[in-house]
PDB file of C-alpha atoms in Angstrom:
ATOM      1  CA  VAL A   1     -13.479  -8.637  20.503  1.00 79.00           C
ATOM      2  CA  GLU A   2     -12.348  -6.235  22.922  1.00 78.00           C
ATOM      3  CA  TYR A   3     -10.728  -9.096  25.713  1.00 79.00           C
ATOM      4  CA  ALA A   4      -9.865 -11.825  23.707  1.00 86.00           C
ATOM      5  CA  VAL A   5      -6.221 -10.728  23.774  1.00 87.00           C
ATOM      6  CA  THR A   6      -5.277 -13.706  22.287  1.00 93.00           C
ATOM      7  CA  LEU A   7      -6.469 -13.539  19.039  1.00 94.00           C
ATOM      8  CA  GLU A   8      -4.257 -13.912  15.833  1.00 96.00           C
ATOM      9  CA  LEU A   9      -6.746 -13.620  13.427  1.00 97.00           C
ATOM     10  CA  LEU A  10     -10.164 -11.685  13.166  1.00 96.00           C
ATOM     11  CA  ASP A  11     -11.666 -12.087   9.644  1.00 97.00           C
ATOM     12  CA  LEU A  12     -15.197  -9.737   9.164  1.00 97.00           C
ATOM     13  CA  SER A  13     -14.515  -8.879   5.513  1.00 97.00           C
ATOM     14  CA  LEU A  14     -17.438  -8.993   3.225  1.00 97.00           C
ATOM     15  CA  ASN A  15     -19.881  -8.048   5.400  1.00 97.00           C
ATOM     16  CA  TYR A  16     -22.203  -5.008   5.615  1.00 95.00           C
ATOM     17  CA  LEU A  17     -20.982  -3.566   8.859  1.00 97.00           C
ATOM     18  CA  GLN A  18     -21.211  -0.210   9.389  1.00 97.00           C
ATOM     19  CA  GLY A  19     -19.971   2.443  11.609  1.00 97.00           C
ATOM     20  CA  THR A  20     -16.314   2.921  12.961  1.00 97.00           C
ATOM     21  CA  ILE A  21     -13.615   0.448  13.090  1.00 96.00           C
ATOM     22  CA  PRO A  22     -12.906   0.914  17.538  1.00 93.00           C
ATOM     23  CA  ASN A  23     -10.162   1.903  18.913  1.00 94.00           C
ATOM     24  CA  ILE A  24      -9.804  -1.161  21.347  1.00 92.00           C
ATOM     25  CA  TRP A  25      -6.808  -3.023  19.784  1.00 92.00           C
ATOM     26  CA  LEU A  26      -3.813  -1.268  22.316  1.00 86.00           C
ATOM     27  CA  ASN A  27      -3.544  -5.114  24.055  1.00 89.00           C
ATOM     28  CA  HIS A  28      -3.559  -7.636  20.818  1.00 93.00           C
ATOM     29  CA  ILE A  29      -0.356  -8.218  20.662  1.00 92.00           C
ATOM     30  CA  LEU A  30      -0.855 -11.472  19.235  1.00 95.00           C
ATOM     31  CA  MET A  31      -2.820 -10.153  16.475  1.00 96.00           C
ATOM     32  CA  LYS A  32      -0.968 -11.421  13.039  1.00 98.00           C
ATOM     33  CA  SER A  33      -4.206 -10.451  10.586  1.00 98.00           C
ATOM     34  CA  PHE A  34      -6.597  -8.198  10.693  1.00 97.00           C
ATOM     35  CA  LEU A  35      -9.346  -8.483   8.097  1.00 98.00           C
ATOM     36  CA  MET A  36     -11.825  -5.870   7.553  1.00 97.00           C
ATOM     37  CA  ASP A  37     -12.247  -5.381   3.845  1.00 98.00           C
ATOM     38  CA  GLY A  38     -15.426  -5.114   1.657  1.00 98.00           C
ATOM     39  CA  ASN A  39     -17.731  -3.342   4.937  1.00 98.00           C
ATOM     40  CA  TYR A  40     -19.344   0.098   4.984  1.00 98.00           C
ATOM     41  CA  PHE A  41     -17.374   1.556   7.559  1.00 98.00           C
ATOM     42  CA  THR A  42     -16.288   5.324   8.313  1.00 98.00           C
ATOM     43  CA  GLY A  43     -14.054   6.894  10.211  1.00 98.00           C
ATOM     44  CA  THR A  44     -10.189   6.566  10.453  1.00 98.00           C
ATOM     45  CA  ILE A  45      -8.015   3.981  11.184  1.00 97.00           C
ATOM     46  CA  PRO A  46      -7.820   3.291  15.170  1.00 96.00           C
ATOM     47  CA  PRO A  47      -4.805   4.363  16.556  1.00 96.00           C
ATOM     48  CA  SER A  48      -4.705   1.255  18.763  1.00 95.00           C
ATOM     49  CA  LEU A  49      -3.996  -0.348  15.041  1.00 96.00           C
ATOM     50  CA  TYR A  50      -0.293   0.877  14.732  1.00 96.00           C
ATOM     51  CA  ASP A  51       0.208  -0.913  18.169  1.00 95.00           C
ATOM     52  CA  MET A  52      -0.183  -4.306  16.974  1.00 95.00           C
ATOM     53  CA  GLU A  53       3.280  -5.018  16.409  1.00 94.00           C
ATOM     54  CA  ASN A  54       2.649  -8.492  15.265  1.00 97.00           C
ATOM     55  CA  LEU A  55       0.503  -7.819  12.803  1.00 98.00           C
ATOM     56  CA  VAL A  56       1.315  -9.377   9.215  1.00 98.00           C
ATOM     57  CA  THR A  57      -1.734  -8.877   6.780  1.00 98.00           C
ATOM     58  CA  VAL A  58      -3.809  -5.712   7.221  1.00 98.00           C
ATOM     59  CA  SER A  59      -6.330  -5.364   4.870  1.00 98.00           C
ATOM     60  CA  ILE A  60      -9.565  -2.551   5.193  1.00 98.00           C
ATOM     61  CA  ALA A  61     -10.143  -1.976   1.281  1.00 98.00           C
ATOM     62  CA  ILE A  62     -13.519  -0.880   0.205  1.00 98.00           C
ATOM     63  CA  ASN A  63     -15.059   0.594   3.127  1.00 98.00           C
ATOM     64  CA  LYS A  64     -15.334   3.995   3.533  1.00 98.00           C
ATOM     65  CA  ILE A  65     -12.405   5.079   5.735  1.00 98.00           C
ATOM     66  CA  HIS A  66     -10.793   8.841   5.519  1.00 98.00           C
ATOM     67  CA  GLY A  67      -7.648  10.056   7.277  1.00 98.00           C
ATOM     68  CA  SER A  68      -4.521   9.322   6.585  1.00 98.00           C
ATOM     69  CA  LEU A  69      -2.146   6.487   7.111  1.00 98.00           C
ATOM     70  CA  SER A  70      -0.328   7.070  10.317  1.00 97.00           C
ATOM     71  CA  SER A  71       3.532   7.778  10.907  1.00 97.00           C
ATOM     72  CA  ASN A  72       3.461   5.113  13.278  1.00 97.00           C
ATOM     73  CA  ILE A  73       2.617   2.582  10.168  1.00 97.00           C
ATOM     74  CA  GLY A  74       6.722   1.937  10.680  1.00 96.00           C
ATOM     75  CA  SER A  75       6.351   0.193  13.870  1.00 97.00           C
ATOM     76  CA  LEU A  76       5.157  -2.411  12.151  1.00 97.00           C
ATOM     77  CA  LYS A  77       7.734  -4.920  11.686  1.00 97.00           C
ATOM     78  CA  GLN A  78       5.992  -7.833  10.335  1.00 98.00           C
ATOM     79  CA  LEU A  79       4.180  -6.286   8.550  1.00 98.00           C
ATOM     80  CA  VAL A  80       3.556  -8.070   4.515  1.00 98.00           C
ATOM     81  CA  VAL A  81       0.756  -6.849   3.598  1.00 98.00           C
ATOM     82  CA  MET A  82      -0.969  -3.973   3.518  1.00 98.00           C
ATOM     83  CA  SER A  83      -4.369  -3.072   1.767  1.00 98.00           C
ATOM     84  CA  VAL A  84      -6.208   0.312   2.486  1.00 98.00           C
ATOM     85  CA  ASP A  85      -7.793   0.538  -1.178  1.00 98.00           C
ATOM     86  CA  SER A  86     -10.480   1.645  -1.999  1.00 98.00           C
ATOM     87  CA  ASN A  87     -11.199   4.328   0.500  1.00 98.00           C
ATOM     88  CA  LYS A  88     -11.191   7.959   1.553  1.00 98.00           C
ATOM     89  CA  LEU A  89      -7.480   8.199   2.116  1.00 98.00           C
ATOM     90  CA  SER A  90      -5.676  11.142   1.598  1.00 98.00           C
ATOM     91  CA  GLY A  91      -2.345  12.758   2.857  1.00 98.00           C
ATOM     92  CA  SER A  92       1.406  11.529   1.732  1.00 98.00           C
ATOM     93  CA  ILE A  93       2.443   8.270   1.664  1.00 98.00           C
ATOM     94  CA  PRO A  94       4.539   8.495   5.380  1.00 97.00           C
ATOM     95  CA  SER A  95       8.095   8.086   5.127  1.00 97.00           C
ATOM     96  CA  GLU A  96       8.073   5.811   8.389  1.00 98.00           C
ATOM     97  CA  LEU A  97       6.105   3.037   6.138  1.00 97.00           C
ATOM     98  CA  CYS A  98       9.568   2.190   4.993  1.00 97.00           C
ATOM     99  CA  LEU A  99      10.920   1.097   8.423  1.00 97.00           C
ATOM    100  CA  SER A 100       8.459  -2.237   7.634  1.00 98.00           C
ATOM    101  CA  VAL A 101      11.089  -3.844   5.701  1.00 97.00           C
ATOM    102  CA  LYS A 102       8.981  -7.543   5.203  1.00 98.00           C
ATOM    103  CA  LEU A 103       6.130  -5.443   3.806  1.00 98.00           C
ATOM    104  CA  GLU A 104       5.920  -7.420   0.282  1.00 98.00           C
ATOM    105  CA  GLN A 105       2.216  -6.080  -1.332  1.00 98.00           C
ATOM    106  CA  PHE A 106       1.313  -2.310  -0.603  1.00 98.00           C
ATOM    107  CA  LEU A 107      -2.426  -1.356  -1.978  1.00 98.00           C
ATOM    108  CA  ILE A 108      -3.630   2.306  -1.934  1.00 98.00           C
ATOM    109  CA  GLU A 109      -5.172   2.470  -5.333  1.00 98.00           C
ATOM    110  CA  ASN A 110      -8.444   4.353  -5.485  1.00 98.00           C
ATOM    111  CA  ASN A 111      -7.926   6.901  -2.603  1.00 98.00           C
ATOM    112  CA  MET A 112      -6.522  10.509  -2.444  1.00 98.00           C
ATOM    113  CA  PHE A 113      -3.392  10.542  -1.775  1.00 98.00           C
ATOM    114  CA  GLU A 114      -1.075  13.046  -2.663  1.00 97.00           C
ATOM    115  CA  ALA A 115       2.481  14.047  -2.509  1.00 96.00           C
ATOM    116  CA  GLU A 116       5.751  12.673  -3.993  1.00 97.00           C
ATOM    117  CA  ILE A 117       6.554   8.559  -3.148  1.00 98.00           C
ATOM    118  CA  PRO A 118       8.842   8.544  -0.870  1.00 97.00           C
ATOM    119  CA  SER A 119      12.589   7.939  -2.094  1.00 95.00           C
ATOM    120  CA  CYS A 120      13.089   5.844   1.114  1.00 97.00           C
ATOM    121  CA  ILE A 121      10.880   3.085  -1.130  1.00 97.00           C
ATOM    122  CA  GLY A 122      14.258   1.452  -1.803  1.00 96.00           C
ATOM    123  CA  ALA A 123      14.535   0.360   1.489  1.00 97.00           C
ATOM    124  CA  LEU A 124      11.366  -2.232   1.057  1.00 98.00           C
ATOM    125  CA  SER A 125      13.481  -5.251  -0.581  1.00 97.00           C
ATOM    126  CA  GLN A 126      10.796  -7.448  -0.037  1.00 98.00           C
ATOM    127  CA  LEU A 127       8.199  -5.228  -1.661  1.00 98.00           C
ATOM    128  CA  GLU A 128       6.501  -8.058  -5.203  1.00 98.00           C
ATOM    129  CA  HIS A 129       3.508  -5.408  -5.648  1.00 98.00           C
ATOM    130  CA  PHE A 130       3.256  -1.501  -5.449  1.00 98.00           C
ATOM    131  CA  TYR A 131      -0.259  -0.682  -6.425  1.00 98.00           C
ATOM    132  CA  ALA A 132      -0.911   3.376  -5.910  1.00 98.00           C
ATOM    133  CA  ASN A 133      -3.345   3.614  -9.268  1.00 98.00           C
ATOM    134  CA  SER A 134      -5.812   6.395  -8.896  1.00 98.00           C
ATOM    135  CA  ASN A 135      -4.962   8.889  -6.169  1.00 98.00           C
ATOM    136  CA  SER A 136      -3.145  12.488  -6.830  1.00 98.00           C
ATOM    137  CA  LEU A 137       0.599  11.539  -5.984  1.00 98.00           C
ATOM    138  CA  SER A 138       2.804  13.892  -7.707  1.00 98.00           C
ATOM    139  CA  GLY A 139       6.741  14.673  -8.169  1.00 98.00           C
ATOM    140  CA  THR A 140       8.393  12.083 -10.211  1.00 97.00           C
ATOM    141  CA  ILE A 141       9.114   8.388  -9.924  1.00 97.00           C
ATOM    142  CA  PRO A 142      12.015   7.605  -7.307  1.00 95.00           C
ATOM    143  CA  MET A 143      14.687   5.978  -9.037  1.00 93.00           C
ATOM    144  CA  GLU A 144      15.108   4.002  -5.616  1.00 96.00           C
ATOM    145  CA  PHE A 145      12.374   1.792  -7.485  1.00 96.00           C
ATOM    146  CA  ASP A 146      15.395  -0.029  -8.965  1.00 94.00           C
ATOM    147  CA  LEU A 147      16.297  -1.713  -5.513  1.00 96.00           C
ATOM    148  CA  LEU A 148      13.031  -3.372  -5.358  1.00 97.00           C
ATOM    149  CA  VAL A 149      14.644  -6.584  -6.919  1.00 96.00           C
ATOM    150  CA  ASN A 150      11.335  -8.763  -5.777  1.00 98.00           C
ATOM    151  CA  LEU A 151       9.287  -6.192  -7.519  1.00 98.00           C
ATOM    152  CA  VAL A 152       6.380  -8.012  -9.938  1.00 98.00           C
ATOM    153  CA  SER A 153       4.082  -5.368 -10.830  1.00 98.00           C
ATOM    154  CA  ILE A 154       4.173  -1.332 -10.399  1.00 98.00           C
ATOM    155  CA  ASN A 155       1.118   0.184 -10.897  1.00 98.00           C
ATOM    156  CA  LEU A 156       0.793   4.383 -10.996  1.00 98.00           C
ATOM    157  CA  ASN A 157      -2.128   5.220 -13.447  1.00 98.00           C
ATOM    158  CA  ASN A 158      -4.126   8.190 -13.013  1.00 98.00           C
ATOM    159  CA  ASN A 159      -1.970  10.492 -10.943  1.00 98.00           C
ATOM    160  CA  HIS A 160       0.185  13.116 -11.567  1.00 98.00           C
ATOM    161  CA  LEU A 161       3.449  12.148 -11.833  1.00 98.00           C
ATOM    162  CA  GLN A 162       6.098  14.120 -13.738  1.00 98.00           C
ATOM    163  CA  GLY A 163       9.441  13.741 -14.957  1.00 97.00           C
ATOM    164  CA  SER A 164      10.371  10.489 -17.157  1.00 95.00           C
ATOM    165  CA  LEU A 165      10.269   6.781 -16.306  1.00 95.00           C
ATOM    166  CA  PRO A 166      13.528   5.942 -14.572  1.00 94.00           C
ATOM    167  CA  SER A 167      16.336   3.834 -17.233  1.00 93.00           C
ATOM    168  CA  GLU A 168      16.983   1.676 -13.985  1.00 92.00           C
ATOM    169  CA  LEU A 169      13.674  -0.101 -14.173  1.00 95.00           C
ATOM    170  CA  GLY A 170      14.936  -2.170 -16.628  1.00 95.00           C
ATOM    171  CA  THR A 171      17.156  -3.822 -13.510  1.00 95.00           C
ATOM    172  CA  LEU A 172      14.088  -5.152 -12.585  1.00 96.00           C
ATOM    173  CA  VAL A 173      14.144  -9.047 -13.914  1.00 95.00           C
ATOM    174  CA  LYS A 174      11.247 -10.174 -12.255  1.00 97.00           C
ATOM    175  CA  LEU A 175       9.372  -6.836 -13.317  1.00 97.00           C
ATOM    176  CA  LEU A 176       6.178  -8.249 -15.447  1.00 98.00           C
ATOM    177  CA  GLY A 177       3.685  -4.974 -15.447  1.00 98.00           C
ATOM    178  CA  LEU A 178       4.572  -1.661 -15.156  1.00 98.00           C
ATOM    179  CA  TYR A 179       1.633   0.667 -15.312  1.00 98.00           C
ATOM    180  CA  VAL A 180       1.674   4.742 -15.651  1.00 98.00           C
ATOM    181  CA  SER A 181      -0.824   5.652 -18.182  1.00 98.00           C
ATOM    182  CA  TYR A 182      -2.807   9.491 -17.551  1.00 98.00           C
ATOM    183  CA  ASN A 183       0.022  10.718 -15.800  1.00 98.00           C
ATOM    184  CA  GLN A 184       2.093  14.153 -16.966  1.00 98.00           C
ATOM    185  CA  LEU A 185       5.238  11.962 -17.989  1.00 97.00           C
ATOM    186  CA  THR A 186       7.388  13.068 -20.424  1.00 96.00           C
ATOM    187  CA  GLY A 187      10.456  12.428 -22.458  1.00 94.00           C
ATOM    188  CA  ALA A 188      11.416   8.888 -24.621  1.00 93.00           C
ATOM    189  CA  ILE A 189      11.228   5.327 -23.161  1.00 93.00           C
ATOM    190  CA  PRO A 190      13.863   4.806 -22.296  1.00 92.00           C
ATOM    191  CA  VAL A 191      16.089   2.348 -23.853  1.00 92.00           C
ATOM    192  CA  GLY A 192      17.322   0.580 -20.613  1.00 92.00           C
ATOM    193  CA  ILE A 193      13.464  -0.330 -20.026  1.00 93.00           C
ATOM    194  CA  GLY A 194      14.374  -3.255 -22.456  1.00 91.00           C
ATOM    195  CA  ASN A 195      16.878  -5.079 -20.162  1.00 93.00           C
ATOM    196  CA  ALA A 196      13.543  -5.986 -17.914  1.00 94.00           C
ATOM    197  CA  LYS A 197      13.520  -9.161 -19.757  1.00 93.00           C
ATOM    198  CA  ASN A 198      10.162 -10.712 -18.088  1.00 96.00           C
ATOM    199  CA  LEU A 199       8.321  -7.472 -18.825  1.00 97.00           C
ATOM    200  CA  SER A 200       5.119  -8.878 -20.288  1.00 97.00           C
ATOM    201  CA  ALA A 201       3.251  -4.925 -19.881  1.00 97.00           C
ATOM    202  CA  LEU A 202       4.344  -1.953 -20.427  1.00 97.00           C
ATOM    203  CA  VAL A 203       1.206   0.685 -20.292  1.00 97.00           C
ATOM    204  CA  CYS A 204       2.155   4.333 -20.485  1.00 96.00           C
ATOM    205  CA  ASP A 205      -0.619   5.979 -22.699  1.00 97.00           C
ATOM    206  CA  ASN A 206      -1.992   9.362 -22.029  1.00 97.00           C
ATOM    207  CA  ASN A 207       0.659  11.103 -20.584  1.00 95.00           C
TER     208      ASN A 207
END
């Protein structure tokens, strides 16, 4: 596929592919969907992936990929879905992610991400699903989540988050699920959370 530069969709998901994802995507500027989930890929995310500036969907979930998310992720201005869950990725969530303002789904669960959730997360006004459970994230839950008016679900289970639940989350009228179990949160559940009128699941055990 290196020379098939007119490709807009590449779907190799749910196979038994092994080895590394090749770094051959520099000229694939028309690519919109890059689907490699459910294989046995190792190695790192190829740097040239971030050169495919028209990417809408990236899914490399359920592999054995290590390394980190590059700060170049901010060059993917059309990105709607970023799914890298169930790999061996580490490092921090790059603040440059917040430049991908069309992002609706950010799925990084079951990895080894650490450090704090960047406060610029509030810039992702289209975000609907933020799944970062089963990582090693620390710090507090950013109050900037209250700017994500389209947010439907937040899953932060099984991290090292501290502090309290931001009462501002109660302003999210589309929020259905808030999952913060197995962290180190303290304090009372804010009364303001009750203002999230569509909230159907609030799970905060084992804090």
